[in-house]
Coordinates of C-alpha atoms in Angstrom, one line a residue:
X1 CA 54.3 61.6 28.7
X2 CA 53.9 58.5 26.6
X3 CA 56.1 55.6 27.4
X4 CA 58.7 54.7 24.8
X5 CA 57.4 51.1 24.7
X6 CA 53.9 52.3 23.7
X7 CA 55.3 53.9 20.5
X8 CA 53.5 52.3 17.6
X9 CA 51.6 49.8 19.8
X10 CA 47.8 49.9 20.1
X11 CA 46.0 50.5 23.4
X12 CA 45.7 46.7 23.9
X13 CA 49.3 46.4 25.2
X14 CA 48.4 48.2 28.4
X15 CA 46.4 45.1 29.4
X16 CA 48.4 42.2 30.9
X17 CA 47.0 39.9 28.3
X18 CA 46.8 41.6 24.9
X19 CA 45.1 39.1 22.7
X20 CA 43.1 35.9 22.8
X21 CA 44.9 32.6 23.5
X22 CA 44.7 31.0 20.1
X23 CA 47.4 28.5 19.1
X24 CA 49.5 30.9 16.9
X25 CA 49.3 33.6 19.7
X26 CA 50.5 31.1 22.3
X27 CA 53.4 30.2 20.0
X28 CA 54.3 33.9 19.6
X29 CA 54.4 34.3 23.3
X30 CA 56.6 31.3 23.8
X31 CA 59.0 32.6 21.1
X32 CA 59.2 36.0 22.8
X33 CA 60.0 34.4 26.1
X34 CA 62.8 32.2 24.5
X35 CA 64.2 35.3 22.7
X36 CA 64.3 37.2 26.0
X37 CA 66.4 34.5 27.6
X38 CA 68.7 34.2 24.5
X39 CA 69.3 38.0 24.5
X40 CA 69.9 38.0 28.3
X41 CA 72.4 35.1 27.9
X42 CA 74.2 36.7 25.0
X43 CA 74.5 40.0 26.8
X44 CA 75.8 38.2 29.9
X45 CA 78.4 36.2 27.9
X46 CA 79.6 39.2 26.0
X47 CA 80.0 41.4 29.1
X48 CA 83.5 39.9 30.2
X49 CA 84.8 40.3 26.7
X50 CA 83.5 43.8 26.4
X51 CA 85.2 44.7 29.8
X52 CA 88.5 43.4 28.5
X53 CA 88.1 45.5 25.4
X54 CA 87.3 48.5 27.4
X55 CA 90.1 48.1 30.0
X56 CA 92.8 46.6 27.8
X57 CA 92.3 48.5 24.6
X58 CA 90.1 51.4 25.5
X59 CA 87.3 50.5 23.1
X60 CA 83.9 51.6 24.5
X61 CA 81.3 50.4 22.0
X62 CA 81.5 46.6 22.8
X63 CA 80.8 47.4 26.4
X64 CA 77.8 49.6 25.5
X65 CA 76.4 46.9 23.1
X66 CA 76.8 44.2 25.7
X67 CA 75.1 46.3 28.4
X68 CA 72.3 47.2 25.9
X69 CA 71.7 43.6 25.1
X70 CA 71.7 42.6 28.8
X71 CA 69.3 45.3 29.8
X72 CA 67.0 44.5 26.8
X73 CA 66.9 40.8 27.7
X74 CA 66.2 41.5 31.4
X75 CA 63.5 44.1 30.7
X76 CA 61.7 41.9 28.1
X77 CA 62.0 38.8 30.3
X78 CA 60.4 40.8 33.2
X79 CA 57.6 42.0 31.0
X80 CA 57.0 38.6 29.7
X81 CA 56.7 37.1 33.1
X82 CA 54.1 39.8 34.0
X83 CA 52.2 38.6 30.9
X84 CA 52.7 41.9 29.1
X85 CA 53.7 40.1 25.9
X86 CA 53.4 43.0 23.4
X87 CA 55.6 45.2 25.6
X88 CA 58.2 42.4 25.8
X89 CA 58.3 42.1 22.0
X90 CA 58.5 45.9 21.7
X91 CA 61.5 46.0 24.1
X92 CA 63.3 43.3 22.0
X93 CA 62.7 45.2 18.7
X94 CA 63.8 48.6 20.1
X95 CA 66.9 47.0 21.6
X96 CA 67.8 45.3 18.4
X97 CA 67.3 48.5 16.4
X98 CA 69.3 50.6 18.9
X99 CA 72.2 48.2 18.9
X100 CA 72.2 48.1 15.1
X101 CA 72.2 51.9 15.0
X102 CA 75.1 52.1 17.4
X103 CA 77.1 49.5 15.4
X104 CA 76.3 51.3 12.1
X105 CA 77.6 54.7 13.1
X106 CA 80.8 53.4 14.7
X107 CA 82.0 51.5 11.6
X108 CA 83.3 53.2 8.5
X109 CA 82.1 50.8 5.8
X110 CA 78.6 51.6 4.4
X111 CA 75.9 49.0 5.0
X112 CA 77.9 46.9 7.5
X113 CA 76.8 44.6 10.2
X114 CA 75.1 47.4 12.1
X115 CA 72.7 48.2 9.3
X116 CA 72.1 44.4 8.8
X117 CA 71.3 44.1 12.5
X118 CA 68.8 47.0 12.3
X119 CA 67.2 45.4 9.3
X120 CA 66.5 42.3 11.4
X121 CA 64.2 44.4 13.6
X122 CA 61.3 44.8 11.1
X123 CA 61.6 41.2 10.1
X124 CA 61.3 40.2 13.7
X125 CA 58.5 42.6 14.2
X126 CA 56.6 41.2 11.2
X127 CA 56.5 37.8 12.8
X128 CA 55.8 38.7 16.5
X129 CA 54.5 42.3 16.8
X130 CA 51.1 43.8 16.3
X131 CA 49.7 47.1 15.2
X132 CA 51.9 50.1 14.2
X133 CA 55.1 48.7 15.7
X134 CA 55.9 47.0 12.4
X135 CA 55.9 50.4 10.6
X136 CA 58.0 52.1 13.3
X137 CA 60.6 49.3 13.0
X138 CA 61.2 50.3 9.4
X139 CA 61.7 53.9 10.4
X140 CA 64.6 52.8 12.6
X141 CA 66.1 51.0 9.6
X142 CA 65.9 54.2 7.6
X143 CA 67.5 56.2 10.4
X144 CA 70.3 53.6 10.8
X145 CA 71.0 53.6 7.0
X146 CA 71.1 57.4 6.9
X147 CA 73.5 57.6 9.9
X148 CA 75.7 54.9 8.4
X149 CA 75.9 56.8 5.1
X150 CA 76.8 60.0 6.8
X151 CA 79.6 58.3 8.7
X152 CA 80.8 56.4 5.6
X153 CA 81.1 59.7 3.6
X154 CA 83.3 61.0 6.5
X155 CA 81.0 63.9 7.2
X156 CA 81.4 62.9 10.9
X157 CA 84.6 61.7 12.4
X158 CA 84.4 59.5 15.5
X159 CA 87.2 58.8 18.0
X160 CA 89.1 55.6 17.8
X161 CA 87.5 54.2 21.0
X162 CA 84.1 54.3 19.3
X163 CA 85.0 51.5 16.9
X164 CA 82.4 48.7 17.1
X165 CA 84.5 45.9 15.7
X166 CA 83.4 42.5 16.7
X167 CA 80.4 43.9 18.6
X168 CA 78.5 44.6 15.4
X169 CA 79.3 41.0 14.1
X170 CA 78.1 39.5 17.4
X171 CA 74.9 41.6 17.5
X172 CA 74.1 40.6 13.9
X173 CA 74.7 36.9 14.7
X174 CA 72.4 37.1 17.7
X175 CA 69.7 38.9 15.8
X176 CA 69.9 36.5 12.9
X177 CA 69.6 33.6 15.3
X178 CA 66.5 35.1 16.9
X179 CA 64.9 35.8 13.5
X180 CA 65.7 32.4 12.1
X181 CA 64.4 30.7 15.3
X182 CA 61.1 32.7 15.2
X183 CA 60.7 32.1 11.4
X184 CA 61.3 28.3 11.8
X185 CA 58.9 27.9 14.8
X186 CA 56.2 30.0 13.2
X187 CA 56.5 28.4 9.8
X188 CA 56.3 24.9 11.3
X189 CA 53.4 25.8 13.4
X190 CA 51.4 27.4 10.6
X191 CA 52.2 24.4 8.3
X192 CA 50.9 22.0 11.0
X193 CA 47.8 24.2 11.4
X194 CA 47.2 24.5 7.7
X195 CA 47.6 20.8 7.3
X196 CA 45.2 20.2 10.2
X197 CA 42.6 22.5 8.7
X198 CA 43.0 20.9 5.3
X199 CA 42.5 17.4 6.8
X200 CA 39.5 18.7 8.8
X201 CA 37.9 20.1 5.7
X202 CA 38.7 17.0 3.7
X203 CA 37.2 14.8 6.3
X204 CA 34.1 16.9 6.5
X205 CA 33.6 16.9 2.7
X206 CA 34.4 13.2 2.4
X207 CA 31.9 12.2 5.1
X208 CA 29.1 14.7 4.7
X209 CA 25.7 13.2 3.8
X210 CA 25.4 15.1 0.6
X211 CA 27.7 14.3 -2.3
X212 CA 30.2 17.0 -3.2
X213 CA 31.7 17.5 -6.6
X214 CA 34.0 20.2 -8.0
X215 CA 34.1 20.9 -11.7
X216 CA 36.8 22.8 -13.6
X217 CA 36.3 25.7 -15.9
X218 CA 36.0 23.3 -18.8
X219 CA 33.4 21.2 -17.0
X220 CA 35.7 18.3 -16.1
X221 CA 35.3 16.7 -12.7
X222 CA 38.2 17.7 -10.4
X223 CA 37.0 16.2 -7.1
X224 CA 34.3 13.8 -6.0
X225 CA 33.5 13.1 -2.4
X226 CA 33.2 9.6 -1.0
X227 CA 29.5 10.1 -0.2
X228 CA 28.9 10.2 -4.0
X229 CA 29.4 6.4 -4.1
X230 CA 26.5 5.9 -1.7
X231 CA 24.3 8.3 -3.6
X232 CA 24.9 7.0 -7.1
X233 CA 25.8 3.4 -6.3
X234 CA 29.1 3.5 -8.2
X235 CA 32.8 4.2 -7.7
X236 CA 34.0 7.8 -7.8
X237 CA 36.1 7.4 -10.9
X238 CA 32.9 6.2 -12.8
X239 CA 31.5 9.8 -12.5
X240 CA 34.2 11.4 -14.5
X241 CA 34.6 11.7 -18.3
X242 CA 30.9 11.9 -19.0
X243 CA 29.8 9.3 -16.4
X244 CA 27.8 11.7 -14.4
X245 CA 25.9 13.1 -17.4
X246 CA 24.9 9.6 -18.5
X247 CA 23.1 9.2 -15.2
X248 CA 20.8 12.2 -15.6
X249 CA 17.3 11.4 -16.9
X250 CA 16.9 12.3 -20.6
X251 CA 14.0 14.6 -19.8
X252 CA 16.0 16.5 -17.1
X253 CA 19.3 16.9 -19.0
X254 CA 18.3 20.3 -20.5
X255 CA 17.5 21.7 -17.0
X256 CA 20.7 20.3 -15.6
X257 CA 22.9 21.7 -18.4
X258 CA 21.2 25.1 -18.3
X259 CA 21.7 25.4 -14.5
X260 CA 25.4 24.3 -14.8
X261 CA 26.0 26.9 -17.6
X262 CA 24.5 29.6 -15.5
X263 CA 27.0 28.9 -12.7
X264 CA 29.9 28.2 -15.0
X265 CA 29.6 31.2 -17.4
X266 CA 27.4 33.7 -15.6
X267 CA 28.5 33.0 -12.0
X268 CA 25.0 32.5 -10.7
X269 CA 24.0 30.1 -7.9
X270 CA 21.3 27.7 -9.0
X271 CA 19.3 24.9 -7.3
X272 CA 17.4 22.3 -9.3
X273 CA 15.7 19.0 -8.9
X274 CA 16.4 16.2 -11.4
X275 CA 16.1 12.5 -11.7
X276 CA 19.4 10.5 -11.8
X277 CA 20.2 6.8 -12.1
X278 CA 21.4 4.9 -9.0
X279 CA 23.2 1.6 -9.5
X280 CA 23.5 -1.3 -7.1
X281 CA 27.0 -0.8 -5.5
X282 CA 26.9 -4.2 -3.8
X283 CA 26.5 -6.0 -7.1
X284 CA 23.3 -7.8 -6.3
X285 CA 20.6 -8.6 -8.9
X286 CA 18.6 -5.5 -8.2
X287 CA 18.2 -3.3 -11.3
X288 CA 19.2 0.3 -11.4
X289 CA 16.6 2.8 -10.4
X290 CA 16.0 6.6 -10.9
X291 CA 16.0 8.7 -7.8
X292 CA 15.2 12.4 -7.3
X293 CA 18.3 14.5 -6.6
X294 CA 18.5 18.1 -5.5
X295 CA 21.5 19.8 -7.1
X296 CA 22.9 23.1 -5.8
X297 CA 25.5 24.7 -8.1
X298 CA 27.8 27.3 -6.6
X299 CA 30.4 29.1 -8.8
X300 CA 34.0 29.6 -7.4
X301 CA 34.3 33.2 -8.5
X302 CA 37.4 34.3 -6.5
X303 CA 39.7 31.7 -8.1
X304 CA 38.5 32.4 -11.7
X305 CA 40.7 34.4 -14.1
X306 CA 38.9 33.7 -17.4
X307 CA 35.4 33.9 -18.7
X308 CA 34.3 30.7 -17.0
X309 CA 34.3 29.7 -13.3
X310 CA 34.9 26.5 -11.4
X311 CA 31.7 25.1 -10.0
X312 CA 31.1 23.3 -6.7
X313 CA 27.9 21.1 -6.7
X314 CA 26.0 19.5 -3.8
X315 CA 23.9 16.5 -4.6
X316 CA 21.1 15.4 -2.1
X317 CA 18.7 12.5 -2.4
X318 CA 15.2 13.9 -2.0
X319 CA 13.3 10.8 -3.2
X320 CA 11.6 10.4 0.2
X321 CA 10.4 14.0 0.1
X322 CA 9.1 13.6 -3.5
X323 CA 7.3 10.4 -2.4
X324 CA 5.7 12.3 0.5
X325 CA 4.7 15.1 -1.9
X326 CA 3.0 12.5 -4.2
X327 CA 1.2 11.0 -1.3
X328 CA 0.0 14.4 -0.1
X329 CA -1.1 15.3 -3.6
X330 CA -3.0 12.0 -3.9
X331 CA -4.6 12.6 -0.5
X332 CA -5.5 16.1 -1.5
X333 CA -7.0 14.9 -4.8
X334 CA -9.0 12.2 -2.9
X335 CA -10.3 14.8 -0.5
X336 CA -11.3 17.1 -3.3
X337 CA -13.0 14.3 -5.1
X338 CA -14.9 13.3 -1.9
X339 CA -15.9 16.9 -1.4
X340 CA -17.1 17.2 -4.9
X341 CA -19.0 13.9 -4.6
X342 CA -20.6 15.2 -1.4
X343 CA -21.6 18.4 -3.1
X344 CA -23.1 16.5 -6.0
X345 CA -24.9 14.2 -3.6
X346 CA -26.4 17.2 -1.7
X347 CA -27.4 18.9 -4.9
X348 CA -29.0 15.7 -6.3
X349 CA -30.8 14.7 -3.1
X350 CA -31.9 18.3 -2.6
X351 CA -33.5 18.5 -6.0
X352 CA -35.1 15.0 -5.5
X353 CA -36.6 16.1 -2.1
X354 CA -37.8 19.5 -3.2
X355 CA -40.5 18.2 -5.6
X356 CA -42.3 16.0 -3.1
X357 CA -41.9 18.5 -0.3
X358 CA -43.5 21.2 -2.4
X359 CA -46.5 18.9 -2.9
X360 CA -46.6 18.1 0.8
X361 CA -46.5 21.8 1.7
X362 CA -49.1 22.8 -0.9
X363 CA -51.6 20.1 -0.2
X364 CA -51.3 20.5 3.6
X365 CA -51.9 24.2 3.2
X366 CA -55.0 23.4 1.0
X367 CA -56.3 21.1 3.7
X368 CA -55.7 23.6 6.4
X369 CA -57.7 26.3 4.5
X370 CA -60.6 24.0 3.8
X371 CA -60.3 24.0 0.0
X372 CA -60.8 20.2 -0.1
X373 CA -63.6 20.3 2.4
X374 CA -64.1 21.1 6.1
X375 CA -61.9 19.1 8.4
X376 CA -62.5 18.2 12.0
X377 CA -60.4 20.1 14.6
X378 CA -58.1 17.2 15.1
X379 CA -57.5 16.7 11.3
X380 CA -57.0 20.4 10.9
X381 CA -54.3 20.4 13.6
X382 CA -52.6 17.4 11.9
X383 CA -52.7 19.3 8.6
X384 CA -51.1 22.4 10.2
X385 CA -48.4 20.2 11.7
X386 CA -47.7 18.6 8.3
X387 CA -47.5 22.1 6.8
X388 CA -45.1 23.4 9.4
X389 CA -42.9 20.2 9.1
X390 CA -42.9 20.4 5.4
X391 CA -41.8 24.1 5.4
X392 CA -39.0 23.2 7.9
X393 CA -37.8 20.4 5.6
X394 CA -38.0 22.7 2.6
X395 CA -35.9 25.3 4.4
X396 CA -33.3 22.7 5.3
X397 CA -33.2 21.5 1.7
X398 CA -32.7 25.0 0.4
X399 CA -29.8 25.6 2.8
X400 CA -28.2 22.3 1.8
X401 CA -28.5 23.3 -1.9
X402 CA -27.0 26.8 -1.2
X403 CA -24.2 25.3 0.9
X404 CA -23.4 22.7 -1.8
X405 CA -23.3 25.4 -4.5
X406 CA -21.0 27.6 -2.4
X407 CA -18.6 24.7 -1.6
X408 CA -18.6 23.6 -5.3
X409 CA -17.8 27.1 -6.4
X410 CA -21.0 27.2 -8.6
X411 CA -22.8 29.9 -6.7
X412 CA -22.8 32.8 -9.2
X413 CA -23.2 36.3 -7.9
X414 CA -25.4 38.7 -9.9
X415 CA -24.2 42.0 -8.7
X416 CA -26.1 45.3 -9.1
X417 CA -26.2 48.6 -7.3
X418 CA -29.1 48.9 -4.7
X419 CA -29.8 50.7 -1.5
X420 CA -28.8 48.7 1.6
X421 CA -31.8 49.7 3.6
X422 CA -34.0 47.9 1.0
X423 CA -32.9 44.7 2.6
X424 CA -34.6 45.6 5.9
X425 CA -38.3 45.3 5.2
X426 CA -38.2 41.9 3.3
X427 CA -35.9 40.4 5.9
X428 CA -38.2 41.5 8.8
X429 CA -41.2 40.1 7.0
X430 CA -39.5 36.7 6.5
X431 CA -38.7 36.4 10.3
X432 CA -42.0 37.9 11.4
X433 CA -43.6 34.6 12.3
X434 CA -40.6 33.7 14.5
X435 CA -40.7 37.0 16.4
X436 CA -44.5 36.7 17.0
X437 CA -44.2 33.2 18.3
X438 CA -41.7 34.3 21.0
X439 CA -42.7 37.9 21.5
X440 CA -39.3 39.2 20.4
X441 CA -38.9 42.8 19.4
X442 CA -36.7 43.6 16.4
X443 CA -35.3 47.1 16.3
X444 CA -33.5 48.8 13.4
X445 CA -30.8 51.4 13.4
X446 CA -30.2 52.5 9.8
X447 CA -27.7 55.3 9.2
X448 CA -29.0 58.0 6.9
X449 CA -27.7 58.8 3.4
X450 CA -25.8 55.5 2.9
X451 CA -24.2 54.9 -0.5
X452 CA -25.5 52.3 -2.9
X453 CA -24.1 48.8 -2.4
X454 CA -22.9 46.9 -5.4
X455 CA -23.6 43.2 -4.6
X456 CA -26.0 40.3 -5.1
X457 CA -29.2 41.6 -3.5
X458 CA -30.7 38.1 -3.1
X459 CA -27.5 36.9 -1.4
X460 CA -27.4 39.9 0.8
X461 CA -31.0 39.5 1.8
X462 CA -30.2 35.8 2.6
X463 CA -27.3 37.1 4.8
X464 CA -29.6 39.4 6.8
X465 CA -32.4 36.8 7.1
X466 CA -29.9 34.1 8.4
X467 CA -28.4 36.5 10.9
X468 CA -31.8 37.6 12.2
X469 CA -33.1 34.0 12.4
X470 CA -30.0 33.0 14.3
X471 CA -30.3 35.9 16.7
X472 CA -34.0 35.3 17.3
X473 CA -33.5 31.5 17.8
X474 CA -30.9 32.0 20.6
X475 CA -32.7 35.0 22.3
X476 CA -34.9 34.7 25.4
X477 CA -38.7 35.2 25.2
X478 CA -39.6 38.9 25.1
X479 CA -36.0 39.7 24.1
X480 CA -34.7 42.4 21.8
X481 CA -32.8 42.0 18.6
X482 CA -31.2 45.0 16.9
X483 CA -30.4 45.3 13.2
X484 CA -28.1 48.1 12.3
X485 CA -26.6 49.3 9.0
X486 CA -24.0 52.0 8.5
X487 CA -21.0 52.9 6.3
X488 CA -17.6 51.9 7.7
X489 CA -14.8 53.2 5.4
X490 CA -15.1 51.5 2.0
X491 CA -17.5 48.9 3.5
X492 CA -21.2 48.6 4.5
X493 CA -21.4 47.4 8.2
X494 CA -24.4 45.1 8.8
X495 CA -24.7 44.1 12.5
X496 CA -27.3 42.0 14.3
X497 CA -27.2 42.2 18.1
X498 CA -29.2 40.1 20.6
X499 CA -29.3 39.7 24.4
X500 CA -29.6 36.0 24.3
X501 CA -27.6 33.1 25.7
X502 CA -24.2 34.1 24.1
X503 CA -21.3 31.9 23.2
X504 CA -18.0 30.7 24.8
X505 CA -14.7 31.8 23.2
X506 CA -14.1 28.3 21.8
X507 CA -17.5 28.3 20.1
X508 CA -16.7 31.7 18.5
X509 CA -13.6 30.4 16.9
X510 CA -15.6 27.6 15.2
X511 CA -18.4 29.9 13.8
X512 CA -18.9 29.3 10.1
X513 CA -18.1 25.6 10.1
X514 CA -20.8 23.5 8.4
X515 CA -23.1 21.7 10.8
X516 CA -21.5 23.2 13.9
X517 CA -23.9 24.1 16.7
X518 CA -23.2 25.7 20.0
X519 CA -25.4 23.1 21.7
X520 CA -25.0 19.6 20.1
X521 CA -26.3 16.2 21.1
X522 CA -29.8 14.8 21.0
X523 CA -30.8 16.7 24.2
X524 CA -30.1 20.2 22.8
X525 CA -32.7 22.9 23.4
X526 CA -32.5 24.8 20.1
X527 CA -33.3 23.4 16.7
X528 CA -31.2 23.8 13.5
X529 CA -28.8 22.2 11.2
X530 CA -25.8 24.5 11.8
X531 CA -25.8 25.7 8.2
X532 CA -27.1 29.3 8.7
X533 CA -23.8 31.0 9.6
X534 CA -21.9 28.7 7.3
X535 CA -24.0 30.0 4.4
X536 CA -23.5 33.6 5.7
X537 CA -19.7 33.1 5.8
X538 CA -19.7 31.6 2.3
X539 CA -21.7 34.4 0.8
X540 CA -19.6 37.0 2.6
X541 CA -16.4 35.4 1.2
X542 CA -17.9 35.5 -2.3
X543 CA -18.4 39.2 -1.9
X544 CA -14.7 39.5 -0.6
X545 CA -16.1 40.8 2.7
X546 CA -15.4 39.9 6.4
X547 CA -17.5 38.4 9.2
X548 CA -16.7 38.5 12.9
X549 CA -18.5 37.9 16.2
X550 CA -18.4 39.4 19.7
X551 CA -20.2 37.3 22.3
X552 CA -20.3 36.6 26.0
X553 CA -22.1 33.8 27.8
X554 CA -25.4 35.0 29.3
X555 CA -25.0 38.5 27.8
X556 CA -25.6 38.2 24.1
X557 CA -24.0 38.1 20.7
X558 CA -23.2 40.7 18.1
X559 CA -22.6 39.4 14.5
X560 CA -21.0 41.9 12.1
X561 CA -20.7 41.6 8.3
X562 CA -18.6 44.0 6.3
X563 CA -19.4 44.1 2.5
X564 CA -17.3 46.2 0.0
X565 CA -19.3 49.2 -1.2
X566 CA -18.2 48.7 -4.8
X567 CA -18.7 44.9 -4.9
X568 CA -16.3 41.9 -4.8
X569 CA -13.7 43.6 -7.1
X570 CA -13.1 46.8 -5.1
X571 CA -12.3 49.7 -7.4
X572 CA -9.4 51.4 -5.7
X573 CA -9.5 54.7 -7.6
X574 CA -13.1 55.2 -6.3
X575 CA -12.8 54.0 -2.7
X576 CA -9.1 54.2 -1.7
X577 CA -8.2 57.6 -2.9
X578 CA -8.0 60.3 -0.2
X579 CA -8.5 63.9 -1.1
X580 CA -5.5 65.9 0.5
X581 CA -6.4 68.7 2.7
X582 CA -4.6 71.9 1.8
X583 CA -4.8 75.4 3.3
X584 CA -6.6 77.9 1.1
X585 CA -4.3 81.0 0.7
X586 CA -7.2 83.3 -0.1
X587 CA -9.2 82.1 2.9
X588 CA -6.2 82.8 5.2
X589 CA -5.8 86.3 3.8
X590 CA -9.5 87.1 4.2
X591 CA -9.4 85.9 7.9
X592 CA -6.4 88.1 8.7
X593 CA -8.1 91.1 6.9
X594 CA -11.3 90.7 8.9
X595 CA -9.3 90.5 12.2
X596 CA -7.4 93.7 11.4
X597 CA -10.6 95.5 10.5
X598 CA -12.1 94.5 13.9
X599 CA -9.1 95.8 15.8
X600 CA -9.2 99.2 13.9
X601 CA -12.9 99.5 14.7

C-alpha cells in the first residue's frame, strides 16, 4: 500500500536528500523547517483554548483542529530533521488542506475561512513542493469547495458541537502567515540571485577582451561595453548616432551593412572582417590608424516581435593575425620566386651544358673507334674514359632538365593508348650495359592480356628505366632484379624488386625528395645525384598515380608504381562501374529440371 505522503510526489522523496543543494533549494528547506516549528507552536498554543471549548461549551472542532495542527507540525519537523524534506513539505500541505476541509464543512457560510485555508495549500505547494504534489493540492481545494457548498445549501445538517468558529479563523491566519513568510523569503532570495547573475553578466560583458555592442531593431546602439573604448580608442558615447559607421573603411562599408542587414532582417548569424579606424584615446600626437576587426553579428530572435531583430555584435582586433598572414604570404611568394629562379637556372645551365657535352661525347666516341686515326692503347683508354664521363654528365643534365620542368609545371604529357609490355624491351636495352658490368640478371613477370594504358609512353619508359637503374645500382654483384607488370583494379601495377642492400624506415619516408640519397657524404659507395626517384615520383604524380616502397635492410627493396588505365583524368563510367551479378531465372529452372530428370531415371 502506498503511503499517503507519497501521493503526488516523485520517487525522489524516498531518498533522504531529494535534490541538489543549490542556494534556492537550501532556502526552501530552511523555510520548511521554520514552517514546521511555527505549525507545532501554533498547535501547542491553541490546545488549551480548544480544551476549554470542548469541556466548557462542548464544541469539538477546535480541539480537532488544534490536534491536527500539532500532529502536522511534529511529523513535518521529524521528517525535516531526518533530511526527508519533500515528505516534510507534503505533510504540511496535507495538514493545511485537511484543516481547511474540516473548517469548511463545519461552518454554514459558503466560501468561509475553511475554504480560504484550503486555498493556501496549493499556493504553499507552488513555492516549496515538487512534482505532482502541486496538482493534488488543487484537488483538495476543489473537494473543500464542493463540501462547503453542500453544507451551505443545507443538504447536510451537522450537530451544534461541530461548529468550527474561531478555529477556522485561527487556521486561516496561521496558513496566511506561513504563505506570506515563504513568499517573502523566496522573493527576496530570488531577487538577490537575479541581481547577482545580472551583475556577473554585466561584469563579464564589460571586461571581456572583445567589444560587445547591442543594436535595436532600428539599428540604434542600445549598449556598448567598456572594452570598446580600448578597441576603437574613443569614449563609448562616441560610437552611437552614426559614430560607429563613420569608423568603418569606405571600401568595407557595403560588406558591413550587408552582414548587419542579414542579421537584422533575416535573422542570420554572420561573421566578417573589416577595417575600422582606431583613435588615440590618450590624446597624444599619434594619428588615427585603421585596424582589422572581426565582427560577429548574432540576431536576438526570441525577443523580437516585428519584422526586424535586435542584434548583438562582437568586435575583435585581428590586426596581428592579418600581419602574420601578410608575412606568410610574402614568405610563400619569396619561396615560389626562389623555386622558379632555381628551375630557370637549371633549365638554362642544362641547355648551356648539353651542347658542349654532346661534342665531347661525339668526338671521344670517334677517337675510340679510330675514325681520326689509330691511337695508342693509353690514348684509347683515355678516350673511353672521356666518353663514359661525358655520357654520365649528359645523363645528369637530362635529369636536371626533367626535374626542373616537373617542378616548374612545364612538363607536358602527350598521352596515347599503348600496350604496357611495350615498355619492357626498350627499358632492358637501356640498362643492358649496367647489368653486364655487374653480372646482374633481370627477370620479367608480365601478366597476359593486359589492357591498353593511356599515358605518355616516353614518360612511362623513363619511369621503368629509372626504377631498373636504381635497383641495379643498389644490388649486389650477380644479383637478381625482377620487373613485373599486371592490372590492379583500374590501375596498371609496375613493380621492380631487387635483393640488394635495402633501406631503413626513415629513408623510405624520404623517398622522392630531390637530391636525397640513402648513403650521403663524400665517402659513399654508390654514385648518383638522388634525382632518379624524384623524377619517377613527379612523373607518377602527373599521371595522377601512386608510388610506394617496401624495403628491409639487407633483404632488398620493392618499388611499386600504380598508373591509371585511362590516363590522368580517370573516366569513371568506364573504370568504376560494376556490373551487378543477378541470378538467371531460366538457368535456375533448367538446373532443377535436370535434377528431377536424373532422379526419375
